[in-house]
PDB file of C-alpha atoms and ligand atoms in Angstrom:
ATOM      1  CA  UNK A1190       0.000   0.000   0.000  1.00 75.00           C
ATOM      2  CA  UNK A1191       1.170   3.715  -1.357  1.00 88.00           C
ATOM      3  CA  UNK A1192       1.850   6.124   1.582  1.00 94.00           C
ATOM      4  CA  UNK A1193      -0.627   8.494   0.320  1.00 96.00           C
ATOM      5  CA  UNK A1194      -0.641  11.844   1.781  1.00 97.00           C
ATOM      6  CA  UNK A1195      -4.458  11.785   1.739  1.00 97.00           C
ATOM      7  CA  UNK A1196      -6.681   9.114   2.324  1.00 95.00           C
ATOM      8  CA  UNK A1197      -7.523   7.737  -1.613  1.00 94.00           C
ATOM      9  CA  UNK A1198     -11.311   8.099  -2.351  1.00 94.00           C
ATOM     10  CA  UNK A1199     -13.750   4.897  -3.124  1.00 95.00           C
ATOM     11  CA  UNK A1200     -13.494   3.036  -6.077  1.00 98.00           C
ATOM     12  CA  UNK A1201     -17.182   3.619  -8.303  1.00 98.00           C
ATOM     13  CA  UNK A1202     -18.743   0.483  -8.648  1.00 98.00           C
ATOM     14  CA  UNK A1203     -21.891  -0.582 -10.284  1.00 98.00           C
ATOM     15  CA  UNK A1204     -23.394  -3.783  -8.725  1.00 98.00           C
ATOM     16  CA  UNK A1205     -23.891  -7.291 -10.693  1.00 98.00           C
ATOM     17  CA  UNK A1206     -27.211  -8.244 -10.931  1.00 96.00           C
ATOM     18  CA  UNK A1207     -27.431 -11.849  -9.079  1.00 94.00           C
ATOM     19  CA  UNK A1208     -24.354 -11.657  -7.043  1.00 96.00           C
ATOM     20  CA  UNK A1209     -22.615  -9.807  -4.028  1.00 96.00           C
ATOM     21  CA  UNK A1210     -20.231  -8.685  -6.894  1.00 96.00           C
ATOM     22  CA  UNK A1211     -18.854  -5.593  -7.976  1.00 98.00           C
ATOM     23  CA  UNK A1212     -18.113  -3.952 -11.273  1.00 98.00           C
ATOM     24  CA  UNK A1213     -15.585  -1.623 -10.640  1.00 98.00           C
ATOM     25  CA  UNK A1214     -15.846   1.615 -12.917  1.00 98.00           C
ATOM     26  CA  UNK A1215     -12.718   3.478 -14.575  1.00 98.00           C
ATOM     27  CA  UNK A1216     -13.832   5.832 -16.897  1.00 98.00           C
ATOM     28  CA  UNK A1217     -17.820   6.519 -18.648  1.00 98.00           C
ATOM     29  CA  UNK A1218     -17.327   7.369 -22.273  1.00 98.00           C
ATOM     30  CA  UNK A1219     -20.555   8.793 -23.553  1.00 98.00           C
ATOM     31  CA  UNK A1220     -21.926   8.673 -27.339  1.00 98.00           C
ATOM     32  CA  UNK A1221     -23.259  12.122 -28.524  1.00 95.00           C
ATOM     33  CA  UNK A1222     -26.126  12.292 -31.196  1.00 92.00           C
ATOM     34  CA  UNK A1223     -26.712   8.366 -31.671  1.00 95.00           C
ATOM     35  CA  UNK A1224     -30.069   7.777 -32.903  1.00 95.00           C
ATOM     36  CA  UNK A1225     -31.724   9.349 -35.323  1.00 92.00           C
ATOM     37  CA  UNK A1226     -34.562  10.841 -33.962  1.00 93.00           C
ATOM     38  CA  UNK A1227     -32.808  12.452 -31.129  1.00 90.00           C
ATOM     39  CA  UNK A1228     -30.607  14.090 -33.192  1.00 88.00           C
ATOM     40  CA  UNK A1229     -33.195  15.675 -35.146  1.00 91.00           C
ATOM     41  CA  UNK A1230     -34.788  16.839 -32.310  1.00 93.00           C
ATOM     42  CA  UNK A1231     -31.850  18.539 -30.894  1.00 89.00           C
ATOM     43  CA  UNK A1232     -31.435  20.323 -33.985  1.00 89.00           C
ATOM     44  CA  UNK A1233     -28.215  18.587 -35.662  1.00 86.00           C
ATOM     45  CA  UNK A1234     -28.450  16.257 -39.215  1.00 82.00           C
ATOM     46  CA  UNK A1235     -29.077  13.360 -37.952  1.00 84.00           C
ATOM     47  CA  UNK A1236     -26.314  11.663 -41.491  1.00 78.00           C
ATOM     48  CA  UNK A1237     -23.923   9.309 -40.540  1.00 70.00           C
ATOM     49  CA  UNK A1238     -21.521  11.424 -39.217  1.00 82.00           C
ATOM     50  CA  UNK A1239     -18.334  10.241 -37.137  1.00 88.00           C
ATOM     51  CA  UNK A1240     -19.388   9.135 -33.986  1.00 93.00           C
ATOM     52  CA  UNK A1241     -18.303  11.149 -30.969  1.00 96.00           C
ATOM     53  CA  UNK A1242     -17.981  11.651 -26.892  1.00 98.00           C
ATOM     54  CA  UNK A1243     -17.619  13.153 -23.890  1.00 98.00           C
ATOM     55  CA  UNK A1244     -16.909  11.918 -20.424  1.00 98.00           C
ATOM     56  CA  UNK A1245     -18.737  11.674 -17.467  1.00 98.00           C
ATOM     57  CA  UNK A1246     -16.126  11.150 -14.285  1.00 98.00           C
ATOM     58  CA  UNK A1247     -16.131   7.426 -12.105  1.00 98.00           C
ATOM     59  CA  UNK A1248     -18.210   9.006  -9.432  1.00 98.00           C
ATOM     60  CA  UNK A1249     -20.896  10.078 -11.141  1.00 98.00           C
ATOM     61  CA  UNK A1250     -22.531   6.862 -11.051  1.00 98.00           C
ATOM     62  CA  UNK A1251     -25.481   6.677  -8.801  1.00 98.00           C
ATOM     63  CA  UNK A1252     -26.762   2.970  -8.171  1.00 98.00           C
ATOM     64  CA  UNK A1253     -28.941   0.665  -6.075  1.00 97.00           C
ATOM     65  CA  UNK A1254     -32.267   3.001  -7.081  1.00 98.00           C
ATOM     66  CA  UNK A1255     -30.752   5.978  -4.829  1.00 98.00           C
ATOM     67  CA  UNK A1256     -32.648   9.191  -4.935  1.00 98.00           C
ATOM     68  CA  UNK A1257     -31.099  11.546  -7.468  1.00 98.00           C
ATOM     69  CA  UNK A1258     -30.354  15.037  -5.826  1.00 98.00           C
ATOM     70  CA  UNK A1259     -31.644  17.767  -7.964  1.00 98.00           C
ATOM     71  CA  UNK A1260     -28.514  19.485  -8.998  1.00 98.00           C
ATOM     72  CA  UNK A1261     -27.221  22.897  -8.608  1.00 98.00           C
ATOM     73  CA  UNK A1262     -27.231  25.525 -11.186  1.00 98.00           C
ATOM     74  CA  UNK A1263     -29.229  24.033 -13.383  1.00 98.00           C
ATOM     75  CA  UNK A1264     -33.462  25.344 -14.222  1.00 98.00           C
ATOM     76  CA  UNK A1265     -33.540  22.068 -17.521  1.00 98.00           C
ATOM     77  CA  UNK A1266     -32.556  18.721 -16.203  1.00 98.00           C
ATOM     78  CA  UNK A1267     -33.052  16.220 -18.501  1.00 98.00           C
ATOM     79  CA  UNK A1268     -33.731  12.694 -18.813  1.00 98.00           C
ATOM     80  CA  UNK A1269     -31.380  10.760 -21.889  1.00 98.00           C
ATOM     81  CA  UNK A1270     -32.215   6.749 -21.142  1.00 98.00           C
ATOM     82  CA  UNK A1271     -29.533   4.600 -22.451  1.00 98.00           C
ATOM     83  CA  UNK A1272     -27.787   1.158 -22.973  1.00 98.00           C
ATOM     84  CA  UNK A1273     -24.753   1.074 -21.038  1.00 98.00           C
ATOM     85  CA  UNK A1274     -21.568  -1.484 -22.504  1.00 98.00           C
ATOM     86  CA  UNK A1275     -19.375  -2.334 -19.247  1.00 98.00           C
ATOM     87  CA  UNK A1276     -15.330  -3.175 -20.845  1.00 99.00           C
ATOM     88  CA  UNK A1277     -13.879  -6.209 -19.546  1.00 98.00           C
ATOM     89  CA  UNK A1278     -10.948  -6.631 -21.488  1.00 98.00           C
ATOM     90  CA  UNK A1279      -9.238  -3.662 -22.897  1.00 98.00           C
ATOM     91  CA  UNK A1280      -7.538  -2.745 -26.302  1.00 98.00           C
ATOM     92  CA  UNK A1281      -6.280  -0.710 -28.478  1.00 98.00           C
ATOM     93  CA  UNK A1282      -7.874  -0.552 -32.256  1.00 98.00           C
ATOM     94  CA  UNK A1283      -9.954  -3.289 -31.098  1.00 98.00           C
ATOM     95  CA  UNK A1284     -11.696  -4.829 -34.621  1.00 98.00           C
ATOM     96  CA  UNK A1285     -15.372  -4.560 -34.884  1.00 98.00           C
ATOM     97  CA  UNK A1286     -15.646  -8.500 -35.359  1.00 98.00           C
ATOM     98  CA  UNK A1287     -14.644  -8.993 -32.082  1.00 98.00           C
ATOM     99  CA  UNK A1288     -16.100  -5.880 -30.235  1.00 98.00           C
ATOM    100  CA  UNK A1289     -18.503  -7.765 -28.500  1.00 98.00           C
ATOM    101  CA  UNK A1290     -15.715 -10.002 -26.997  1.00 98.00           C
ATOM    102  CA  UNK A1291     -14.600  -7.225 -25.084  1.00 98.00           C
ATOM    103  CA  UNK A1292     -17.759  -6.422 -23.103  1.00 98.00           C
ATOM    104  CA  UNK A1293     -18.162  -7.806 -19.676  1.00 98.00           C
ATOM    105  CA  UNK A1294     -21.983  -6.668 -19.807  1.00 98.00           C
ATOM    106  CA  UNK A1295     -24.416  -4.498 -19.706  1.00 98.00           C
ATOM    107  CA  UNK A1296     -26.797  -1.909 -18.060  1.00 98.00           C
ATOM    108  CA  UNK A1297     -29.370   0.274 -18.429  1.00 98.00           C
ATOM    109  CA  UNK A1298     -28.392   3.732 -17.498  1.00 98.00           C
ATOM    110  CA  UNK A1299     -29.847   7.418 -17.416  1.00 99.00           C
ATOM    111  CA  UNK A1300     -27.345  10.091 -18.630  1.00 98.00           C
ATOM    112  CA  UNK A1301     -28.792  13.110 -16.716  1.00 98.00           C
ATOM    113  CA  UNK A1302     -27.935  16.070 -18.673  1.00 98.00           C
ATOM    114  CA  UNK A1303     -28.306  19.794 -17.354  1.00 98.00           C
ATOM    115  CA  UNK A1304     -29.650  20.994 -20.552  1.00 98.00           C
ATOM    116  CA  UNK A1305     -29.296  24.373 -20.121  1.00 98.00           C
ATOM    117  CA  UNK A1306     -25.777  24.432 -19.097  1.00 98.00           C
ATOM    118  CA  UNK A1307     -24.967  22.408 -22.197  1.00 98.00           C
ATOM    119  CA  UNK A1308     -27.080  24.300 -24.546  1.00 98.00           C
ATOM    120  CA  UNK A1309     -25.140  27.632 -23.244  1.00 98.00           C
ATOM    121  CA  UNK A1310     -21.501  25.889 -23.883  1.00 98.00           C
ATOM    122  CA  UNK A1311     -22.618  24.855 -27.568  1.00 97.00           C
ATOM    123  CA  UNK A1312     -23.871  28.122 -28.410  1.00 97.00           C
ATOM    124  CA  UNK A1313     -20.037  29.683 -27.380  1.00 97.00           C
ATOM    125  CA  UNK A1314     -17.791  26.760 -28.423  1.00 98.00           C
ATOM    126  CA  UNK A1315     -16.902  25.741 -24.589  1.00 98.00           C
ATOM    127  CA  UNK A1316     -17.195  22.195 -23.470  1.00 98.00           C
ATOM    128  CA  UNK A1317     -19.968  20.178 -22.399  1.00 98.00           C
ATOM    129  CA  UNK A1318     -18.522  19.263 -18.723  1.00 98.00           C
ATOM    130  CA  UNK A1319     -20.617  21.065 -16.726  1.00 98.00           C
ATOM    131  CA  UNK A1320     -24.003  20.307 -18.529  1.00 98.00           C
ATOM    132  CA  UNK A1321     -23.077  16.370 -18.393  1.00 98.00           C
ATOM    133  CA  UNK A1322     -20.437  15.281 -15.927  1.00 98.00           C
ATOM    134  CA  UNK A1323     -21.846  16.696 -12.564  1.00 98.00           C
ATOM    135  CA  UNK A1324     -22.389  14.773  -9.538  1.00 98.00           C
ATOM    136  CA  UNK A1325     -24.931  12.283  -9.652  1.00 98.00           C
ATOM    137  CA  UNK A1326     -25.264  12.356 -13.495  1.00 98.00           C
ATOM    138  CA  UNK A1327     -25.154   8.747 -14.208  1.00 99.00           C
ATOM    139  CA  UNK A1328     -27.841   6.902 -12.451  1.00 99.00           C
ATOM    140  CA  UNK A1329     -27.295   3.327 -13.533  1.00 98.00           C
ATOM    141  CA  UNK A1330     -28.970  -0.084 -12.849  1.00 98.00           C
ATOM    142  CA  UNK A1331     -27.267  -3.502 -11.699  1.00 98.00           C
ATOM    143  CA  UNK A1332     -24.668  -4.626 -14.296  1.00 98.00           C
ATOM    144  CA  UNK A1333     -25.954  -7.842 -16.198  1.00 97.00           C
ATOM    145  CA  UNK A1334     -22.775 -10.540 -17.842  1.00 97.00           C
ATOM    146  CA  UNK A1335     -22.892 -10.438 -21.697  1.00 98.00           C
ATOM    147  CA  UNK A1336     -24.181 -13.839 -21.843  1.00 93.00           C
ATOM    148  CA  UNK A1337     -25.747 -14.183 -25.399  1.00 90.00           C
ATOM    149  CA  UNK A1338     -27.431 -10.604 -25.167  1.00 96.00           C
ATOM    150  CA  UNK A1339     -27.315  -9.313 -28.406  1.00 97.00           C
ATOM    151  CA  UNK A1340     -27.114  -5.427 -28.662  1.00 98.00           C
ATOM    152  CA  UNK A1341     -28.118  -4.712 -31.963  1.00 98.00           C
ATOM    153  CA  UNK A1342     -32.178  -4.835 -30.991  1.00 98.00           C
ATOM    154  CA  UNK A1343     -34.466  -4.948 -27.522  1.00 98.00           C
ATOM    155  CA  UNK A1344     -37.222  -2.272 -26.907  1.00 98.00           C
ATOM    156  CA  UNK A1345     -35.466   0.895 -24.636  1.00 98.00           C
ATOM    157  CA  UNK A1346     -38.197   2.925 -22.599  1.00 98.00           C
ATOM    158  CA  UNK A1347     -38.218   5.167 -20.140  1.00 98.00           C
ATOM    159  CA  UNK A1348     -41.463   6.190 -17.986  1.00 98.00           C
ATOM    160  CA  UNK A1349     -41.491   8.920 -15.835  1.00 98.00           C
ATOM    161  CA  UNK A1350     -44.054   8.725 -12.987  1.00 98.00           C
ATOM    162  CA  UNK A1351     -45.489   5.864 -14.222  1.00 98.00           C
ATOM    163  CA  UNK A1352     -46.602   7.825 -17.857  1.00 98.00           C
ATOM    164  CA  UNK A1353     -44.103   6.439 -20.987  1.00 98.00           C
ATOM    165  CA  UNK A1354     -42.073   9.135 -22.210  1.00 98.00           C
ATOM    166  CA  UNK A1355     -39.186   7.776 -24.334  1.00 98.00           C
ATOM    167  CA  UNK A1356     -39.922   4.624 -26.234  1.00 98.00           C
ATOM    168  CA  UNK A1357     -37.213   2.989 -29.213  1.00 98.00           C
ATOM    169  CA  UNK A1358     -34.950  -0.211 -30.408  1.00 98.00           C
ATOM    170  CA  UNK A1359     -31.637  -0.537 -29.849  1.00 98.00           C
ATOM    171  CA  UNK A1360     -31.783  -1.223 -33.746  1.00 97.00           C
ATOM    172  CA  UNK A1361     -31.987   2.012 -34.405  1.00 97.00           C
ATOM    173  CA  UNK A1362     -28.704   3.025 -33.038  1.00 97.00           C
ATOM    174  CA  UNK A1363     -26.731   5.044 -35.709  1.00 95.00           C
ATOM    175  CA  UNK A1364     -23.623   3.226 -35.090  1.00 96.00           C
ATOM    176  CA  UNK A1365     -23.898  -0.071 -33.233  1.00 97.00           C
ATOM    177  CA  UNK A1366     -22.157  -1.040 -30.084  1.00 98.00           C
ATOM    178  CA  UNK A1367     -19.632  -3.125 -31.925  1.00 98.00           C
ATOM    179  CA  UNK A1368     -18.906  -0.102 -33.966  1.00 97.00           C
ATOM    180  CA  UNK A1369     -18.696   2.166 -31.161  1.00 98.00           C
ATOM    181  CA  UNK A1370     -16.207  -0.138 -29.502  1.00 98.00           C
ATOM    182  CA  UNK A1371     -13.928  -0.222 -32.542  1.00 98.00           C
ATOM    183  CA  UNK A1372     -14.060   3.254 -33.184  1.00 98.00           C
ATOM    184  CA  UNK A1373     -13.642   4.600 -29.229  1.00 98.00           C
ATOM    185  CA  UNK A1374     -10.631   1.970 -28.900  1.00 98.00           C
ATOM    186  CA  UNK A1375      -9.196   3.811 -32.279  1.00 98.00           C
ATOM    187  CA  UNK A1376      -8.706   7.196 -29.770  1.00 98.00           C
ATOM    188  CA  UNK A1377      -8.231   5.397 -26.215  1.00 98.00           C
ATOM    189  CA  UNK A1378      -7.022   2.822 -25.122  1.00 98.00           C
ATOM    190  CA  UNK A1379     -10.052   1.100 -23.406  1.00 98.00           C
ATOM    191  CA  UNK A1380      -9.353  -0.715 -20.302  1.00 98.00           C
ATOM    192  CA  UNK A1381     -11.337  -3.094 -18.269  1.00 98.00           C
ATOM    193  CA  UNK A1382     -13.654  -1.034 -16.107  1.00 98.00           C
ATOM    194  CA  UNK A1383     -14.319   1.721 -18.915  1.00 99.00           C
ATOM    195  CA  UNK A1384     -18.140   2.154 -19.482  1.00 99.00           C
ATOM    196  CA  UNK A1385     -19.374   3.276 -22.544  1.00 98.00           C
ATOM    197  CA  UNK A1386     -23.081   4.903 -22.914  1.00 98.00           C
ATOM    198  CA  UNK A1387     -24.791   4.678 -25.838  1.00 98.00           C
ATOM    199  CA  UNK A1388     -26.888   7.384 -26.120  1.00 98.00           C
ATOM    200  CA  UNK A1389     -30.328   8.348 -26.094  1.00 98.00           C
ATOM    201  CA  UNK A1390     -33.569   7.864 -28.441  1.00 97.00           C
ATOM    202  CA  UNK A1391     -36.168  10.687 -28.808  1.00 97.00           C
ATOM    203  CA  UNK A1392     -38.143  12.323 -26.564  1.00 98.00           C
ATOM    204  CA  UNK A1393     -35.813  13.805 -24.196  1.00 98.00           C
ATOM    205  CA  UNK A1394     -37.276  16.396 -21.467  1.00 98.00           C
ATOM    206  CA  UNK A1395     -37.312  18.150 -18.292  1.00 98.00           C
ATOM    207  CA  UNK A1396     -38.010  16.500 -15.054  1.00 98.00           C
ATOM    208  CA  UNK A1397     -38.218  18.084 -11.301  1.00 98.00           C
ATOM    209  CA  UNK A1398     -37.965  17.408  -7.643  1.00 98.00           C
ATOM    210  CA  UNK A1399     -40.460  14.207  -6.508  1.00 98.00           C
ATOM    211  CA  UNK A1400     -40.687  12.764 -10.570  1.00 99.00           C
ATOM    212  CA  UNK A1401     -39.920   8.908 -10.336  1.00 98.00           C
ATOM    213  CA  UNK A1402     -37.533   7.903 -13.223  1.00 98.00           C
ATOM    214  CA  UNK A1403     -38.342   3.999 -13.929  1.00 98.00           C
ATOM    215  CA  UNK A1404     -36.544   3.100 -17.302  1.00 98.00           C
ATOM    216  CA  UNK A1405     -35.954  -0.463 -18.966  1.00 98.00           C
ATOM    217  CA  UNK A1406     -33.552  -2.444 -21.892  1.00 98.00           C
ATOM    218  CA  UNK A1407     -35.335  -5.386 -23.056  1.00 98.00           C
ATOM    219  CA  UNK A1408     -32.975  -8.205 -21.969  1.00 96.00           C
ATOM    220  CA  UNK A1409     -30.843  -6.614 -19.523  1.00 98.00           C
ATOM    221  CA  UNK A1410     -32.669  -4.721 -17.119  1.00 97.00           C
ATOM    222  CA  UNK A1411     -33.961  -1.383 -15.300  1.00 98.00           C
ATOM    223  CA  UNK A1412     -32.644   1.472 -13.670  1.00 98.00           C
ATOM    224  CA  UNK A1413     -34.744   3.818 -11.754  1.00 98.00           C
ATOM    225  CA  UNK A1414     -34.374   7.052  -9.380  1.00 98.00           C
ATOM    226  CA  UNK A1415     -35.959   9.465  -7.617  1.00 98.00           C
ATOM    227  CA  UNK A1416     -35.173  13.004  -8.639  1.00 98.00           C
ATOM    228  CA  UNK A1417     -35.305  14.476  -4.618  1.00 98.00           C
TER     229      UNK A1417
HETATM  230 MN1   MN B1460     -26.656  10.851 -23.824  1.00 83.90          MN
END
């Protein structure tokens, strides 16, 4: 053990669905703009452009069905429901043919966005950090092994108090999981621990103090919150 000159922090973990188990997390990778819909909506060509990212940081994950704190300096908190790809082996210009070999498993996962924040840092060229990676921002549910799951279909909803309010199919991802995974390890190296989310369908909106977030990938799981 390191004499470190402060105690180090907790390692992030998510927790494995059927065991004691934990998954712990390096680094979340997040997919901007990846299906169709909710690009158009968000005002962008929704054209097979490059994929690309941001980060969220390790601690941002929120598990176990924890209330979500409502965050600070934000008025537009939105809900983006998304698959999330946990990395169990890493690499480095890892081949789409054997993507899927690298996943450990999978989640589903809200990426909690503080729209207003982000829409400000677009509109002068600054990052996204602050509208995406605050504390909190990644509420996620329990980690399920690869198995056979196939990623390339499975219905992805998301209700909010009980009333549907994003509804789509994996299938319509613009670029699949194994392509995300080949294309992310062309820039990082991706390490065991890395999560990757996937992005969002349409229908993203607002939600407030007391709104119960209860979302669901067909074969994998649920997440759900309470925004307090
Ligand atoms: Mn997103």
């Amino acid at each position: 053990m390191p004499d470190y000159v402060i105690a180090p922090r907790p390692q992030p973990a998510l927790p494995v669905q059927g065991s004691n188990a934990l998954f712990p997390v390096g680094r979340i990778f997040c997919v901007g703009r990846n299906y169709a819909e909710h690009a158009i909506e968000m005002g962008s060509d929704p054209t097979r452009e490059p994929p690309f990212y941001f980060a969220k940081p390790a601690d941002a994950v929120l598990t176990g069905g924890a209330d979500m704190p409502y965050p600070a300096a934000t008025k537009e908190l939105h809900h983006e429901m998304e698959l999330v790809v946990a990395i169990g082996a890493g690499g480095v210009d890892i081949a789409q043919g054997d993507a899927l070999q690298h996943v450990w498993g999978y989640c589903a996962g809200l990426d909690m966005t503080r729209r207003d924040l982000q829409n400000a840092a677009k509109k002068t060229g600054r990052p996204w950090d602050m509208g995406k990676g605050f504390d909190h921002s990644a509420p996620m549910g329990a980690l399920v092994p690869a198995g056979t799951f196939d990623p390339t279909k499975g219905k992805i909803q998301l209700n909010v108090n009980g009333q549907l309010r994003q509804v789509s199919d994996l299938s319509k991802m613009i670029w699949s999981v194994a392509e995300v995974i080949a294309n992310l390890s062309s820039l990082v190296r991706l390490q065991p621990g890395d999560l990757i989310m996937t992005g969002t369908p349409e229908n993203v909106a607002a939600v407030g103090k007391g709104d119960l977030l209860e979302g669901f990938v067909e074969g994998v799981g649920e997440v759900r919150t309470r925004i307090a």
